[in-house]
PDB file of C-alpha atoms in Angstrom:
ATOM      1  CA  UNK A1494      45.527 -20.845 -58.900  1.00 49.00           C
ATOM      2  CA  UNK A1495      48.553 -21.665 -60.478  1.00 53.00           C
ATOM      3  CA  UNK A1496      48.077 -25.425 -61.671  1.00 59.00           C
ATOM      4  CA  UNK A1497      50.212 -27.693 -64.098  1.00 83.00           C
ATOM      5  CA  UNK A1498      48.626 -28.514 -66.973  1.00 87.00           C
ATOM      6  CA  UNK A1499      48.542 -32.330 -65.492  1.00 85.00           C
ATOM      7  CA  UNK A1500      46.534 -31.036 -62.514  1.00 85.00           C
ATOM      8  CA  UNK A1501      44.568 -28.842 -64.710  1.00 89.00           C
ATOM      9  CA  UNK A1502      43.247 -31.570 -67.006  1.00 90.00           C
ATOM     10  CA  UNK A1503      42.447 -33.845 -64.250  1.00 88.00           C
ATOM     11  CA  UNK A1504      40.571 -30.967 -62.729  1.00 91.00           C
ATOM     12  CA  UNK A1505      38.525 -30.373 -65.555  1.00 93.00           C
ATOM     13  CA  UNK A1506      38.068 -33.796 -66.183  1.00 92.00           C
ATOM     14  CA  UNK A1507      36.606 -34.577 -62.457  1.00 91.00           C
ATOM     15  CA  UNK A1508      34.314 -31.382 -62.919  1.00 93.00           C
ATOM     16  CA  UNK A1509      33.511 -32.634 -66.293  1.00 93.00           C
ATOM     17  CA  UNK A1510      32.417 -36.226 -64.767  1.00 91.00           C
ATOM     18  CA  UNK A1511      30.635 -34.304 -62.284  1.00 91.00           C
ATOM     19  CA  UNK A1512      28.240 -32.106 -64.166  1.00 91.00           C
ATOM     20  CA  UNK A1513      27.591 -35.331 -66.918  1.00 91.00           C
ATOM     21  CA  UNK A1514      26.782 -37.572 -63.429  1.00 89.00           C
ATOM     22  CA  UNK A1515      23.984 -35.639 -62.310  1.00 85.00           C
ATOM     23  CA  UNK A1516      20.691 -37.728 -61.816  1.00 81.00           C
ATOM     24  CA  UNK A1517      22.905 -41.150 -61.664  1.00 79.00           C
ATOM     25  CA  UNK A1518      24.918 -41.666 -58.067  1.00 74.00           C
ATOM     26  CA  UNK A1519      28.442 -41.643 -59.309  1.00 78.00           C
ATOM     27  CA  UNK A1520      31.686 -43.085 -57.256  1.00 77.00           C
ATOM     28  CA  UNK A1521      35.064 -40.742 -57.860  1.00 81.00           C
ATOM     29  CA  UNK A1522      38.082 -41.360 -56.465  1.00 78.00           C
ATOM     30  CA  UNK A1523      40.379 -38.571 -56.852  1.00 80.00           C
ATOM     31  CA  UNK A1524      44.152 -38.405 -55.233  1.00 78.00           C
ATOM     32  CA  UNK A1525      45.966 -35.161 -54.168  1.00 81.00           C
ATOM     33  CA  UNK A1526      48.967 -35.668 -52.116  1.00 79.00           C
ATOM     34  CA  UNK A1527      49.133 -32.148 -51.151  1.00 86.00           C
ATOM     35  CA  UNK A1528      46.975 -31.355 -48.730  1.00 89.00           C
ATOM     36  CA  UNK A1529      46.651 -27.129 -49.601  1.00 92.00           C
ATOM     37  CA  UNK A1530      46.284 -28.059 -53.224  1.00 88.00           C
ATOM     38  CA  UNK A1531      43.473 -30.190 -52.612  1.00 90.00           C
ATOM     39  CA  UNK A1532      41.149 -28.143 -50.561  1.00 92.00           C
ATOM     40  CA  UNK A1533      41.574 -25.428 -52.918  1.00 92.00           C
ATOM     41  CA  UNK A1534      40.520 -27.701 -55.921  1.00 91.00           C
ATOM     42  CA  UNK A1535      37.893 -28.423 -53.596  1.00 93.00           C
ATOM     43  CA  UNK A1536      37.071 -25.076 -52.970  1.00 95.00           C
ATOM     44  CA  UNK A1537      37.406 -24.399 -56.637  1.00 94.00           C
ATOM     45  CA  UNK A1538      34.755 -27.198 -57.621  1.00 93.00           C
ATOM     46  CA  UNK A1539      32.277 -26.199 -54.957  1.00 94.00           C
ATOM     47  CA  UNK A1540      32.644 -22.321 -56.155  1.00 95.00           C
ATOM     48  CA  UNK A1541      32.224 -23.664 -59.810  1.00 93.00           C
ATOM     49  CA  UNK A1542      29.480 -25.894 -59.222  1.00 91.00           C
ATOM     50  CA  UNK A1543      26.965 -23.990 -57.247  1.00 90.00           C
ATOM     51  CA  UNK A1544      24.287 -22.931 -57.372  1.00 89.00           C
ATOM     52  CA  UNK A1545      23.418 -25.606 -59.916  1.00 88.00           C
ATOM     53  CA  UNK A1546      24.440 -28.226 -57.451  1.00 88.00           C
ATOM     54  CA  UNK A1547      24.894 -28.732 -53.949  1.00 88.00           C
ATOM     55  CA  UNK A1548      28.165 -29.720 -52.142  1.00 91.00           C
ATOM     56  CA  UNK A1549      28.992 -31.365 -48.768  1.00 90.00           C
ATOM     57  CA  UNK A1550      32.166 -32.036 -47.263  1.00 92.00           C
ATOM     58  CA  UNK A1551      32.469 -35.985 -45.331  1.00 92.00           C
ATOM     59  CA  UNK A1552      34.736 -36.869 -43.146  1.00 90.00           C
ATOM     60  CA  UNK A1553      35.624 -40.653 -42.578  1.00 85.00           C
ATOM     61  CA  UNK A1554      35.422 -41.672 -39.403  1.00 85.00           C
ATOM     62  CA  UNK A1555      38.764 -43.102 -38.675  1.00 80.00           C
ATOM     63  CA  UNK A1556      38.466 -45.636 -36.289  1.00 78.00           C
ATOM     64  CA  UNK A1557      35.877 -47.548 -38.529  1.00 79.00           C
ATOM     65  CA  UNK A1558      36.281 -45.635 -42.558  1.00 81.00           C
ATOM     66  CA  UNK A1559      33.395 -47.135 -43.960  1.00 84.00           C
ATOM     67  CA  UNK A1560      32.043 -44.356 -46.901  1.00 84.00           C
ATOM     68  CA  UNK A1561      28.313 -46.345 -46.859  1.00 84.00           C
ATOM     69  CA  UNK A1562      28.199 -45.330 -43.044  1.00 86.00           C
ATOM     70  CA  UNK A1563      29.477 -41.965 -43.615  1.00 88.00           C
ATOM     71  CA  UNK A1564      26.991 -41.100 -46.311  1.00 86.00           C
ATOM     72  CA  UNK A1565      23.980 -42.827 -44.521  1.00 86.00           C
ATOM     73  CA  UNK A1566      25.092 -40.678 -41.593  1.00 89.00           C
ATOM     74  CA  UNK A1567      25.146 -37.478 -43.714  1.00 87.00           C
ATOM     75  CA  UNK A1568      21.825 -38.426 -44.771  1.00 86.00           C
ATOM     76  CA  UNK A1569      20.521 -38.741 -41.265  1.00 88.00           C
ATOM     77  CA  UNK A1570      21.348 -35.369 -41.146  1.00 87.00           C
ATOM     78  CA  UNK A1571      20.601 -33.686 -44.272  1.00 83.00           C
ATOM     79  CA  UNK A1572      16.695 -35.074 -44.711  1.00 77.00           C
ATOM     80  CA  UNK A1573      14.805 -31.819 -45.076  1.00 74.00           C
ATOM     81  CA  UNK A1574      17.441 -30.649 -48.116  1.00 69.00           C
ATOM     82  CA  UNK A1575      17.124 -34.147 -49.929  1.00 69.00           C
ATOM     83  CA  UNK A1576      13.651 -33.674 -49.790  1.00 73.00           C
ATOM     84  CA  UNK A1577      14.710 -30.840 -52.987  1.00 74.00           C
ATOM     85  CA  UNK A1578      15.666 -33.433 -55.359  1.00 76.00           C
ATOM     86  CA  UNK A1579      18.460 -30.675 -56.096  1.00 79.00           C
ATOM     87  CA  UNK A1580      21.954 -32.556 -57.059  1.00 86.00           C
ATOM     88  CA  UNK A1581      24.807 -33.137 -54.442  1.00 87.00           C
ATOM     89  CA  UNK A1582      28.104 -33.578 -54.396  1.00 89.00           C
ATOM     90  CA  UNK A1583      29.385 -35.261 -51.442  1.00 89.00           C
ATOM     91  CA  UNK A1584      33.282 -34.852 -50.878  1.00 92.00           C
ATOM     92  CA  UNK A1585      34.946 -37.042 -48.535  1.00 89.00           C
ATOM     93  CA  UNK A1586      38.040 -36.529 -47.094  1.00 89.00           C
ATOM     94  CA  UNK A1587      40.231 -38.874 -44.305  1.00 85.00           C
ATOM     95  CA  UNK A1588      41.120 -41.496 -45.871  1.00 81.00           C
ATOM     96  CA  UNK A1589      44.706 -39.843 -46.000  1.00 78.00           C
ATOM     97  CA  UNK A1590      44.466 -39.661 -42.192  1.00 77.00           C
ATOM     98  CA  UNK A1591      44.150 -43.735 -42.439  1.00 70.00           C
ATOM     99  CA  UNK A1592      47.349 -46.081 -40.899  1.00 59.00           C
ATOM    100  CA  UNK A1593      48.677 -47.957 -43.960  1.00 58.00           C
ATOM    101  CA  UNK A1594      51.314 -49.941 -42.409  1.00 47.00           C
ATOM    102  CA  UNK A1595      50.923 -53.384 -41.555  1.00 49.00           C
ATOM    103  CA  UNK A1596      52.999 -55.145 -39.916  1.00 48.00           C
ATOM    104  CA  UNK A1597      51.391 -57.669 -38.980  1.00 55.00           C
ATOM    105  CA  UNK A1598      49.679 -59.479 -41.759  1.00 60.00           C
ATOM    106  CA  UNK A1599      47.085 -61.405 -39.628  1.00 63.00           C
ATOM    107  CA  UNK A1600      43.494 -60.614 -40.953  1.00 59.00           C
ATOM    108  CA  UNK A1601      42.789 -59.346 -37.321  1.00 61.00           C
ATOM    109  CA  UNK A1602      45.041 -56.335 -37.246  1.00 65.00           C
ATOM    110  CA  UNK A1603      44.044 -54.812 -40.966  1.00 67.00           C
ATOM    111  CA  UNK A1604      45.195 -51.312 -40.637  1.00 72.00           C
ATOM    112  CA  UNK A1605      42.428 -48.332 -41.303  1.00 72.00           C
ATOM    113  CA  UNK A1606      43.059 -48.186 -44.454  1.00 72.00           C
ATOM    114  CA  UNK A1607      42.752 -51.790 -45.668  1.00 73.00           C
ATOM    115  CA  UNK A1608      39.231 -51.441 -44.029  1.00 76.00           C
ATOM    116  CA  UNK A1609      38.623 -48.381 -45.482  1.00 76.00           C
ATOM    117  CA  UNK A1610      38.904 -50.087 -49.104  1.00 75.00           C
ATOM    118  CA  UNK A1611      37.266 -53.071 -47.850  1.00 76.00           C
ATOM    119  CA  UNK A1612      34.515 -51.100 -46.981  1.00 75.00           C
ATOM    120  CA  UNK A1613      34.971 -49.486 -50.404  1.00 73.00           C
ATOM    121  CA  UNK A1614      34.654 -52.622 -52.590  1.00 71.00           C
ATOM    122  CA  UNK A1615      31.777 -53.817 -50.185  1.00 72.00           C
ATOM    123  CA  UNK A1616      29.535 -50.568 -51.231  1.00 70.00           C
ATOM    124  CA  UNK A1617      30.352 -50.614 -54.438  1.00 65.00           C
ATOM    125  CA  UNK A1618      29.321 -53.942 -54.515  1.00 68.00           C
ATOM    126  CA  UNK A1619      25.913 -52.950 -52.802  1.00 69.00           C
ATOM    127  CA  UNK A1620      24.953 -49.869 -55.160  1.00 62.00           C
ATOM    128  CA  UNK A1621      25.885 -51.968 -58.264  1.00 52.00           C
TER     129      UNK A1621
END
């Protein structure tokens, strides 16, 4: 993959953050505004990581982005291989998919994505 050395050091940083994070439940928030690039980094990462450590792909729900109900939904889910104690890396993806126009500033029509980092600050908030 042919990566500028920009994108390359962020990569290896995020990796880097990964691997050190393991046995602590640690929020990244990583930006790619091209969409091919980032699922190969993802790709990349997962390839990299495992078999040392697990990795599952999210996807926010759009009509209500919250990443606490996403993950507690994943969890629903995934019981029987949380029950290994083996690390996990949960990527989530949508939020680019979110409306982040407003034009109507009224607290009653926040788009998707002011919710989504509503939500955001609210579970960060929680697991603090």
């Amino acid at each position: 993959m042919d990566l500028s050395e920009h994108n390359e050091a962020a990569y290896d940083e995020l990796v880097t953050l990964i691997e050190a994070s393991q046995g602590t439940f640690s929020l990244f928030i990583a930006a790619c505004d091209d969409r091919m690039l980032r699922e190969n980094l993802i790709d990349q990462y997962e390839r990299e990581l495992f078999p040392d450590i697990s990795n599952e792909r999210l996807l926010l729900n759009r009509g209500e982005p919250s990443l606490r109900a996403a993950i507690a939904e994943w969890k629903d889910q995934k019981q029987e291989m949380l029950s290994h104690k083996r690390p996990v890396v949960l990527t989530v993806t949508g939020a680019e998919e979110l409306l982040w126009l407003n034009l109507k500033p009224d607290e009653a029509d926040r788009t998707e994505l002011d919710k989504f980092f509503g939500y955001l600050q609210w579970t960060r908030e929680a697991i603090g």
